[in-house]
Backbone as numpy.savetxt, mean C-alpha at the origin, in Angstrom:
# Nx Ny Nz CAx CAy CAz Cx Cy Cz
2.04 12.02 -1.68 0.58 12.01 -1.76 0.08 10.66 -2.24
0.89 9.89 -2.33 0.69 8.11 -3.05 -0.78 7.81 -2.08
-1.10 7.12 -2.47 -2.43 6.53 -1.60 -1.57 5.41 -0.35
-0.89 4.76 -0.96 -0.59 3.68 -0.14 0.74 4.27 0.72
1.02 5.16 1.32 2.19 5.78 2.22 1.69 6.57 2.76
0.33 6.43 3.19 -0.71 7.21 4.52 0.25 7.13 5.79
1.02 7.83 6.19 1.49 8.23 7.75 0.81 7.77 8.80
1.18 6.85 9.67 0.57 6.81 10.74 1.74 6.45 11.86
1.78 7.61 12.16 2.99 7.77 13.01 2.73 7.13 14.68
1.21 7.75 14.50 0.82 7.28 16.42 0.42 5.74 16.37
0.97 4.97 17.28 0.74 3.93 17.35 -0.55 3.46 17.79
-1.35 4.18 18.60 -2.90 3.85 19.05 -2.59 3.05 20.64
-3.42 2.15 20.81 -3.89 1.97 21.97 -2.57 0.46 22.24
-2.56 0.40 23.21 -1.48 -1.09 24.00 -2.38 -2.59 23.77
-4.01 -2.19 23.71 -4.21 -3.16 23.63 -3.86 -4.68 23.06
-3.90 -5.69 23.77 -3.77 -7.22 23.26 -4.35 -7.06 22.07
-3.73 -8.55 20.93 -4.87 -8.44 20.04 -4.11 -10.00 19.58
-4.75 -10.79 19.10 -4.46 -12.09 18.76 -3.62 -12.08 17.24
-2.61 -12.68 17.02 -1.42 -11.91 16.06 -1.08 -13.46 15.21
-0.83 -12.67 13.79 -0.47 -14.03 13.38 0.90 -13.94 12.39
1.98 -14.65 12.48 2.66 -14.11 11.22 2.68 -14.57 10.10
2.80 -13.36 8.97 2.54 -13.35 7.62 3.48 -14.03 7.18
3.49 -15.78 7.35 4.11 -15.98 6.32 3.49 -16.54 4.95
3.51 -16.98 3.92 3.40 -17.37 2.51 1.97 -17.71 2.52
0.62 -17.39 2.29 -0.12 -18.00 2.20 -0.64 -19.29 0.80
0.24 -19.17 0.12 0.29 -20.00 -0.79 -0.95 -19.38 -2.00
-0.70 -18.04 -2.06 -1.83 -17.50 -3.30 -0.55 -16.78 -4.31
-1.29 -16.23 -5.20 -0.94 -15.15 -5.95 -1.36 -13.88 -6.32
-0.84 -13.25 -6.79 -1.58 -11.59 -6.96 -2.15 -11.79 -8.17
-3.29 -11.03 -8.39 -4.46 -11.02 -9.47 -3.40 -10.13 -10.45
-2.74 -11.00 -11.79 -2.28 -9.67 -12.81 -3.03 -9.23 -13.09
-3.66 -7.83 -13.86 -4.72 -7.01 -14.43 -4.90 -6.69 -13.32
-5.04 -6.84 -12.21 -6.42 -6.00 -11.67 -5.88 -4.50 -11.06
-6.91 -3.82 -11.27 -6.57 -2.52 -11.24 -7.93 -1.67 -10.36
-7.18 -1.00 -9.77 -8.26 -0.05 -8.17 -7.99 1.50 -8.85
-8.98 2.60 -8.90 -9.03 3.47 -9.80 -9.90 4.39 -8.13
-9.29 5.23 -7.67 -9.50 6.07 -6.56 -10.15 7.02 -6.98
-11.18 8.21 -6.42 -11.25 9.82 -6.10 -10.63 9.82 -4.85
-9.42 11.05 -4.71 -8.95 11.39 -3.55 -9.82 12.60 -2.85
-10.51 12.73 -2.01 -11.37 13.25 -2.05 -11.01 14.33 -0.50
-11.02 15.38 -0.11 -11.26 16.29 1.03 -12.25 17.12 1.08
-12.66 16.99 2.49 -14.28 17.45 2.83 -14.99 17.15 1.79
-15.00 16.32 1.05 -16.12 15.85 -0.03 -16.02 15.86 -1.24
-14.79 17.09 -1.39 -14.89 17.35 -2.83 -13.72 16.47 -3.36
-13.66 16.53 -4.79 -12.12 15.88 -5.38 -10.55 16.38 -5.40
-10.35 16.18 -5.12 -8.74 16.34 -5.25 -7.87 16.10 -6.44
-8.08 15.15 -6.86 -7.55 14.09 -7.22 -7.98 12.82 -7.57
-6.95 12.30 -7.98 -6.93 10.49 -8.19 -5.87 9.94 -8.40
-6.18 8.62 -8.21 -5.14 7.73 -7.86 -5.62 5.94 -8.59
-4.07 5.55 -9.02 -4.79 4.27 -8.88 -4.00 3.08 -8.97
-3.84 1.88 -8.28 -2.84 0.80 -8.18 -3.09 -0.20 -9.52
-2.36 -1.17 -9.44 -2.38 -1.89 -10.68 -1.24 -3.08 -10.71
-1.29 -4.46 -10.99 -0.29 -5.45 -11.31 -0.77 -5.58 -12.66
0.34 -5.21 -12.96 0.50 -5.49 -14.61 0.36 -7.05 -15.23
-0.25 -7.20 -16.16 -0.84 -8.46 -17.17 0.17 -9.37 -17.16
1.27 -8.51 -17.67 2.12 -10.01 -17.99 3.64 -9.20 -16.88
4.24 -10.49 -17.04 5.20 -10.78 -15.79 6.30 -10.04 -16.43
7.24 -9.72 -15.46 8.72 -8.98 -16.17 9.57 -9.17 -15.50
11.16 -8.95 -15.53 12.17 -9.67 -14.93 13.07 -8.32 -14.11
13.09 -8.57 -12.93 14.07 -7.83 -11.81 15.36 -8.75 -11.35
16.17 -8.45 -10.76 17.14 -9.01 -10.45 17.25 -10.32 -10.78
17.28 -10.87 -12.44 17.37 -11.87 -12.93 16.40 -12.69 -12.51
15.27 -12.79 -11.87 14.35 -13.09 -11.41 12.80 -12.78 -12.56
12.15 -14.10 -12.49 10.70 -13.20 -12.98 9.55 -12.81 -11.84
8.95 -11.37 -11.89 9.05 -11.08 -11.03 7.53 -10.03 -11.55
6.35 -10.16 -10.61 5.00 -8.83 -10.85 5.95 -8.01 -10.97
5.16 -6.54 -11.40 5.09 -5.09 -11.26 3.82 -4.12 -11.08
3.79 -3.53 -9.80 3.06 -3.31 -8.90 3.25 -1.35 -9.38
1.98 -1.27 -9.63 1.88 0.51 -9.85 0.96 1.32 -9.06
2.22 2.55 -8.56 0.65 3.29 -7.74 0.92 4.84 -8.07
0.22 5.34 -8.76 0.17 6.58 -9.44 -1.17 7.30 -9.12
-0.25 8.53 -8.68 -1.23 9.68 -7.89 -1.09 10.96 -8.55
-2.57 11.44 -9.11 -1.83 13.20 -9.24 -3.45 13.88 -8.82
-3.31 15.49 -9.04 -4.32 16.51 -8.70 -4.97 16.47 -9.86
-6.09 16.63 -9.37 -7.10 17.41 -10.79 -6.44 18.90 -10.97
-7.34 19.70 -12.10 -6.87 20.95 -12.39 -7.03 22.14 -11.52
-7.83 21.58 -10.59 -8.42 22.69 -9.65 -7.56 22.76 -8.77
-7.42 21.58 -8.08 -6.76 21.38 -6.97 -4.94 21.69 -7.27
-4.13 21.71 -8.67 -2.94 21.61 -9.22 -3.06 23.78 -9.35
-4.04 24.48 -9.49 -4.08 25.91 -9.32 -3.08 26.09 -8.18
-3.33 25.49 -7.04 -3.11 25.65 -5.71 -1.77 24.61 -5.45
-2.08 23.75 -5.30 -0.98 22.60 -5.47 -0.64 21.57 -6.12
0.02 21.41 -6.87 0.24 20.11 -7.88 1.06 19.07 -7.70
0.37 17.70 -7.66 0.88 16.52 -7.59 0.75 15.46 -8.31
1.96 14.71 -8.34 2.16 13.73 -9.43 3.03 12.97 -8.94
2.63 11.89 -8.50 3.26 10.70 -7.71 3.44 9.39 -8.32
4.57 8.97 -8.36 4.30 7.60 -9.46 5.51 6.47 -8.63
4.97 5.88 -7.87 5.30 4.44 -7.06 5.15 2.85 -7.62
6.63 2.25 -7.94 6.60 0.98 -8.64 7.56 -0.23 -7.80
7.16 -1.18 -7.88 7.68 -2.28 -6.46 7.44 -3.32 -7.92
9.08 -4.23 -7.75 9.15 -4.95 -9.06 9.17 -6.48 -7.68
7.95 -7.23 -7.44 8.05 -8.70 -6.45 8.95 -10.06 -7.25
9.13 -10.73 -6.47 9.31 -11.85 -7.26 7.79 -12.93 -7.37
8.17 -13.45 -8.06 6.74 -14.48 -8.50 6.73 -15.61 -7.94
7.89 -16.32 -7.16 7.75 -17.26 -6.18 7.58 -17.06 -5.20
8.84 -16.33 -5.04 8.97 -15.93 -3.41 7.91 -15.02 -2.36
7.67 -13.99 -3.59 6.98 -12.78 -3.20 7.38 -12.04 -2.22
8.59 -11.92 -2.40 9.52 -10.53 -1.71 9.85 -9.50 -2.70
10.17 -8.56 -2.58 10.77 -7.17 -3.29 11.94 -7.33 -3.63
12.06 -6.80 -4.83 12.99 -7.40 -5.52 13.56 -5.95 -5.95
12.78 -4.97 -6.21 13.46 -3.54 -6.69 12.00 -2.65 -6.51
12.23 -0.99 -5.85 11.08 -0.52 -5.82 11.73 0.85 -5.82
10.90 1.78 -6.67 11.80 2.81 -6.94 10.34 4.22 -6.83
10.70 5.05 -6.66 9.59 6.20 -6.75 9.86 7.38 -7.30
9.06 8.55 -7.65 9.03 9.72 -7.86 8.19 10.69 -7.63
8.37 11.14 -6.85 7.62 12.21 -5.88 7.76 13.40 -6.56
6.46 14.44 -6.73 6.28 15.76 -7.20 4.96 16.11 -6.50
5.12 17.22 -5.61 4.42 17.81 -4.37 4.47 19.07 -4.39
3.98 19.95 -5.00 3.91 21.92 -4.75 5.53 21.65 -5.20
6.23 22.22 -4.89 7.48 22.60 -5.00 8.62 21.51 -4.80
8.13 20.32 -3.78 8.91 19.22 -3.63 9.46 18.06 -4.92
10.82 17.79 -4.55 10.67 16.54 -5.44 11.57 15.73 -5.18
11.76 14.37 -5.66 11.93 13.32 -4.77 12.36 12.25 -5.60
13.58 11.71 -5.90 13.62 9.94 -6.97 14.56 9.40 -5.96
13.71 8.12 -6.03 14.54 7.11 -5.19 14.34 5.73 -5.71
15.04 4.66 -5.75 15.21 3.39 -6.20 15.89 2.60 -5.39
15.41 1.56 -4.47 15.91 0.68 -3.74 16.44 -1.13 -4.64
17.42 -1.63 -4.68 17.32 -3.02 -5.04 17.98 -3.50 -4.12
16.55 -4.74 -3.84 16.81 -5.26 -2.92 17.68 -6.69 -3.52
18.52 -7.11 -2.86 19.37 -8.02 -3.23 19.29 -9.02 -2.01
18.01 -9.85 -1.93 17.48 -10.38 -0.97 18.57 -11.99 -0.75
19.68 -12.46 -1.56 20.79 -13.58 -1.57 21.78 -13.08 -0.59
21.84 -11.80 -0.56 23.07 -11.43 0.55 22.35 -10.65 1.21
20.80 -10.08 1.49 20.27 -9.53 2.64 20.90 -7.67 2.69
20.57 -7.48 1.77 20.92 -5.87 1.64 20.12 -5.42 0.66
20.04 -3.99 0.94 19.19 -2.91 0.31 20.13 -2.04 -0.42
20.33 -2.05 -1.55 20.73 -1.21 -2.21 20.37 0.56 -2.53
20.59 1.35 -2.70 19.74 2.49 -2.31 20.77 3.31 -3.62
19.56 4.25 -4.45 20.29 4.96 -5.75 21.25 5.63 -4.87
20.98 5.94 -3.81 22.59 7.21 -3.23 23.85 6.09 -3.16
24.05 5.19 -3.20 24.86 4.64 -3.08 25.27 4.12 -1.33
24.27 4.62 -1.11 23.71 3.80 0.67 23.86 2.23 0.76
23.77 1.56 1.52 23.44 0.15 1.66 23.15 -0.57 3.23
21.81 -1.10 3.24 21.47 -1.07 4.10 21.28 -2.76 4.76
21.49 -3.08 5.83 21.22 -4.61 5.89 19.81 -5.12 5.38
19.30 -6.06 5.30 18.08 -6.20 4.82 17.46 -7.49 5.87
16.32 -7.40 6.19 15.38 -8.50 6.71 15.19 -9.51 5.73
15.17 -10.90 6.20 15.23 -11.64 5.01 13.53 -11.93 4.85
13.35 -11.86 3.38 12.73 -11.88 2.44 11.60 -10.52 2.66
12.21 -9.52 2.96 11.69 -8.04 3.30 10.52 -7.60 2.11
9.68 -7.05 1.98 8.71 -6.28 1.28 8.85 -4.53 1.54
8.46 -4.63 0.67 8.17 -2.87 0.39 6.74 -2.41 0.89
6.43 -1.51 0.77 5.24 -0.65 1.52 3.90 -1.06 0.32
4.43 -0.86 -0.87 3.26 -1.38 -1.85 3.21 -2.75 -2.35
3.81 -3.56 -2.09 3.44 -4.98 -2.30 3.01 -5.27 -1.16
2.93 -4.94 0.31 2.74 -4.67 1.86 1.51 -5.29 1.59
0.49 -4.02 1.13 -0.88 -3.79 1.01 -1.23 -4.79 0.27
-0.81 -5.52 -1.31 -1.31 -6.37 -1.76 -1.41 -7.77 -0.98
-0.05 -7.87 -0.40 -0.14 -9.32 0.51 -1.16 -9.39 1.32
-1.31 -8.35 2.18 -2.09 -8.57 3.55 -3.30 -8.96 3.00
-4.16 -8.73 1.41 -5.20 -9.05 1.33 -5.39 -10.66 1.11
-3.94 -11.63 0.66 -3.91 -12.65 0.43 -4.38 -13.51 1.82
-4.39 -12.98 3.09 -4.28 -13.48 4.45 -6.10 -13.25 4.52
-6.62 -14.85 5.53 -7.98 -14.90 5.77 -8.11 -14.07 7.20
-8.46 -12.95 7.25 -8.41 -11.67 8.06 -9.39 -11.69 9.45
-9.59 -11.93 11.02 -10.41 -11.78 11.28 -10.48 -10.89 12.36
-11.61 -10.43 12.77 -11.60 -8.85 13.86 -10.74 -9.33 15.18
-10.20 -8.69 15.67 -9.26 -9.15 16.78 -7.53 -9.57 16.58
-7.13 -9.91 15.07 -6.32 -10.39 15.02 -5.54 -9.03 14.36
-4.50 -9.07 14.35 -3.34 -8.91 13.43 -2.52 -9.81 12.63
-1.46 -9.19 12.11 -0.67 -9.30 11.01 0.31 -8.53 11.05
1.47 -9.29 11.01 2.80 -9.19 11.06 3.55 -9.06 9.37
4.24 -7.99 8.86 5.11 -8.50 7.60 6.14 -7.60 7.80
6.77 -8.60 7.42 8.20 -8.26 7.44 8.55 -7.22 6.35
8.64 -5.98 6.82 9.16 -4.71 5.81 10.22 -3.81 5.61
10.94 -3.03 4.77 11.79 -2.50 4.55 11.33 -1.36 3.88
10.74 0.00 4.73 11.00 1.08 3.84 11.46 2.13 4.54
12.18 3.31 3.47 13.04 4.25 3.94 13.90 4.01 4.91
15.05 3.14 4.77 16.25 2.63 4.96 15.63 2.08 6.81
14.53 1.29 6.67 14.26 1.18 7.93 13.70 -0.38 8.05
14.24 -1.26 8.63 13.26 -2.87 8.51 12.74 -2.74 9.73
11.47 -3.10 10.02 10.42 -3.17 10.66 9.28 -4.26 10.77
8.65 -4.41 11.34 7.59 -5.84 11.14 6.35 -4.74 11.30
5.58 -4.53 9.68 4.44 -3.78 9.51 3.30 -4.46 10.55
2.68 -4.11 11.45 1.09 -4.70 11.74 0.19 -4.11 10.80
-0.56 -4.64 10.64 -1.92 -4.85 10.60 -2.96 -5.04 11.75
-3.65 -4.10 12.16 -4.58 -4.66 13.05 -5.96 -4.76 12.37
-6.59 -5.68 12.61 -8.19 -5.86 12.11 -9.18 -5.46 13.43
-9.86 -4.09 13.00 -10.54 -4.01 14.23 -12.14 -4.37 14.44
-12.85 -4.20 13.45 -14.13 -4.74 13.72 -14.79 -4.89 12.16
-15.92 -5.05 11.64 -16.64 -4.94 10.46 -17.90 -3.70 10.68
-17.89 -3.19 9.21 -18.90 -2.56 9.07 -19.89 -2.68 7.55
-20.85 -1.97 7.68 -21.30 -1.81 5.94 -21.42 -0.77 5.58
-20.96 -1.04 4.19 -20.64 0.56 3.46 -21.15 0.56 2.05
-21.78 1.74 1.86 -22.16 1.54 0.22 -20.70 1.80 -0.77
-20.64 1.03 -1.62 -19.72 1.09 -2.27 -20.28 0.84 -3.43
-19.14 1.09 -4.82 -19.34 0.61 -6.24 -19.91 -0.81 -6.54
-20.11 -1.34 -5.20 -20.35 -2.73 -5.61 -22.08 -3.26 -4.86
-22.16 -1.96 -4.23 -23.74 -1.48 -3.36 -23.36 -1.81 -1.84
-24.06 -1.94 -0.81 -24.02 -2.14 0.20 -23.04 -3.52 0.50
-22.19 -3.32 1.23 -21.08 -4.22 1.03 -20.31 -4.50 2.77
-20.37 -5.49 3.09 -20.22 -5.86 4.98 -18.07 -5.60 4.37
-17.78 -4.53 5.35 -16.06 -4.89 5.46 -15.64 -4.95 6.63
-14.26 -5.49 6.49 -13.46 -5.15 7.32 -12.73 -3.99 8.11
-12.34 -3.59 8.90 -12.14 -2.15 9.27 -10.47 -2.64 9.38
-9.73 -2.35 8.93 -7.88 -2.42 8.91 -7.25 -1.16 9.26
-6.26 -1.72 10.19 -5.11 -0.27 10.36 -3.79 -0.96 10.20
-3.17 -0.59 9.02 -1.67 -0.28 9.34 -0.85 0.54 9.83
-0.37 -0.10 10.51 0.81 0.72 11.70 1.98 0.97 10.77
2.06 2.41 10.03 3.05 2.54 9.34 3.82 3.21 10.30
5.37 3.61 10.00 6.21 4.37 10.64 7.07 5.00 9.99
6.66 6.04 8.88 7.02 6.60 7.87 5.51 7.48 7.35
6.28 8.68 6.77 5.28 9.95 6.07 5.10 9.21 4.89
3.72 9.77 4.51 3.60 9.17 3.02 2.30 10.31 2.90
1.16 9.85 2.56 0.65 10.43 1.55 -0.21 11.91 2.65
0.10 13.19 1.67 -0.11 14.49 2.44 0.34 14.86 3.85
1.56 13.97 3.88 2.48 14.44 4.95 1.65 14.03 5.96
0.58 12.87 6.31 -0.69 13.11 7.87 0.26 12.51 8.64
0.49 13.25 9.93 0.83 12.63 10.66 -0.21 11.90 11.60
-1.29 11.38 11.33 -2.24 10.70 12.12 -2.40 9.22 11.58
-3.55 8.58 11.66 -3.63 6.77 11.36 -4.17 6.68 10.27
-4.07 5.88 9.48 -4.48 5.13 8.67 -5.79 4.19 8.42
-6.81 4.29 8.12 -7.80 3.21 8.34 -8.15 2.47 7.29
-8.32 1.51 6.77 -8.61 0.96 5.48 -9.71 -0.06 5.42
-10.84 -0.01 4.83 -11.92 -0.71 4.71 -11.98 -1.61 3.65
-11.70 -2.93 3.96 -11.42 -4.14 2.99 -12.78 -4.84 2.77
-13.20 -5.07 1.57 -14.36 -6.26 1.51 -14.34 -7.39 2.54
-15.15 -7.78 2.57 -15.21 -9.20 3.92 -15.41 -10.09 3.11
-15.20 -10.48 2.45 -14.55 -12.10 1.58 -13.34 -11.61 0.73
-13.25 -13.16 -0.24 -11.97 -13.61 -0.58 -11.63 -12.66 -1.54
-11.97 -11.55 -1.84 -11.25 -10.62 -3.00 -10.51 -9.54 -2.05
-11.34 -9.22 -0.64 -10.39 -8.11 0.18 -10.00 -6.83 -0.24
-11.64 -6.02 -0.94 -10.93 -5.21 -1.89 -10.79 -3.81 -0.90
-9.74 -3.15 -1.10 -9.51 -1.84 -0.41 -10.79 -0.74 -1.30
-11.91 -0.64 -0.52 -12.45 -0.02 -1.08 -12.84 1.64 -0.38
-12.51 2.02 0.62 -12.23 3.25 1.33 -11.09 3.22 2.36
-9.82 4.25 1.96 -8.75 4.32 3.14 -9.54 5.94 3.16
-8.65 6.22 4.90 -9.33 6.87 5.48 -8.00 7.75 6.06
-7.70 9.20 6.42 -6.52 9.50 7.03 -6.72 10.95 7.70
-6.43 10.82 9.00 -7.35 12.32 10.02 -5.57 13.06 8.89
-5.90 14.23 9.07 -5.50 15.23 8.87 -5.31 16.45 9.80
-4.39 17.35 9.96 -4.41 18.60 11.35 -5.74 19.08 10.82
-6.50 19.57 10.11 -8.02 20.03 10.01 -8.63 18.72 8.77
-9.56 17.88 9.54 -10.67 17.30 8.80 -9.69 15.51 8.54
-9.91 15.52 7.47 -9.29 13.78 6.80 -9.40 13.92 5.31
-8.84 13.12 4.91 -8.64 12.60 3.56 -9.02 11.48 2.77
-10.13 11.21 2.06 -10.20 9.71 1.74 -10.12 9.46 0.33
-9.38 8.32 0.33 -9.36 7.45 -0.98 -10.84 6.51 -1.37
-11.92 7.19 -2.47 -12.82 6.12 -2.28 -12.21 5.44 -4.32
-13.11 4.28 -3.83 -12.69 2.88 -5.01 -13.96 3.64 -5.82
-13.53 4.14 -7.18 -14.21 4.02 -7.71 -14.37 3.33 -9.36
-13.66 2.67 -10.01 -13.66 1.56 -10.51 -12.62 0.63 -10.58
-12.93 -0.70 -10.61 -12.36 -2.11 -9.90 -12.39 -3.09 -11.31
-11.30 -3.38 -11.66 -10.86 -4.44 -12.82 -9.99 -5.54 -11.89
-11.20 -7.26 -11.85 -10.42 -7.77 -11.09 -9.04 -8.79 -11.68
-9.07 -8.15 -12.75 -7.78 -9.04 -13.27 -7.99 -10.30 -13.09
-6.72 -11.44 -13.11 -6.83 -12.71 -13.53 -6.53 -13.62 -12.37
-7.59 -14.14 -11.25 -6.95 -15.03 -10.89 -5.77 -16.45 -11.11
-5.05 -16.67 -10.58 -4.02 -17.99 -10.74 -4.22 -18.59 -9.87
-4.44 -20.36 -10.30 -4.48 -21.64 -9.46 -3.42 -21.57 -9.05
């Protein structure tokens, strides 16, 4: 039920689209800043959710390296019926900005779920808690540092975005497609965005097997301020409802 592992299994339309690849844009991730969700169906709440790069820096595979949080659970109403508690952590490196270790814990009605990948990006393998090991794409990302990068990239309608990813023992080159702009009232008032789809290829949040849509601010902060996800009856949305923009770095 994570916010950021929205299913979008169908790929959509063949169309062309002008493509660019994600490599390094030469930024950094905002430490502090923190996105604070209502998960919301047919209107009402569900839930919440909320991402986060932690203040100060910490060390993964001998590396110093962000830590990236995305923690999901039910309100009390919604936990009567079904209860969830999702807690997703992706340890990057601070130069490179590849994944360095990303581990989860899934709790869904009755389901449950721990997994921990280290990535050991010097010899190009994925380490996996089962004692799996998987080749690795070099300098591979995870699904939640995914989302933070793509906002580092100057985004425009028509184009995509390429990143190089590794989740659930699978490397893949994530798109991004940017499909048009709109305006939306948001926490921040009437606000012109971007309209984004990631082409995931993996279940994630409420099992949807349908697309993903994500509405990014249209300037340089790129904030995810409504994802969007059809559902077999109705959709699901994540709206932003308070935004700590943490600390930019020169």
């Amino acid at each position: 039920m994570s916010v950021l592992l929205i299913s979008s299994m169908a790929m959509g339309d063949s169309t062309a689209v002008d493509t660019l690849k994600s490599v390094n844009p030469g930024k950094k991730l905002k430490r502090g800043e923190k996105l604070t969700y209502s998960i919301e169906y047919a209107g009402i709440n569900a839930g919440y959710s909320f991402m986060r790069v932690d203040s100060e820096l910490t060390w993964a595979g001998g590396r110093r390296a962000y830590h990236i949080v995305n923690e999901t659970w039910s309100n009390p109403t919604f936990s009567f019926f079904y209860r969830v508690h999702d807690r997703i952590e992706s340890f990057v490196d601070y130069d490179k900005m590849y994944s360095l270790r990303y581990q989860k814990k899934i709790r869904e009605g009755k389901y449950r779920h721990e997994e921990s990948v280290e990535f050991d990006q010097e010899n190009k393998k994925a380490v996996y808690s089962t004692g799996q090991i998987i080749d690795l794409i070099p300098e591979a990302k995870d699904i939640l540092i995914s989302l933070f990068w793509a906002r580092l990239f100057p985004l425009e309608v028509g184009q995509s975005i390429y990143i190089d990813n590794h989740t659930d023992k699978k490397n893949y080159p994530l798109e991004v497609k940017v499909y048009r702009r709109e305006t939306l009232n948001t926490i921040f008032g009437k606000v012109e965005c971007l309209v984004v789809e990631p082409v995931l290829r993996t279940p994630g949040l409420f099992e949807s097997k349908g697309r993903l849509w994500v509405w990014l601010t249209d300037d340089e902060r790129k904030i995810p301020v409504l994802m969007k996800s059809k559902i077999l009856i109705g959709s699901i949305n994540a709206v932003l409802k308070e935004y700590n923009p943490g600390i930019t770095e020169k």
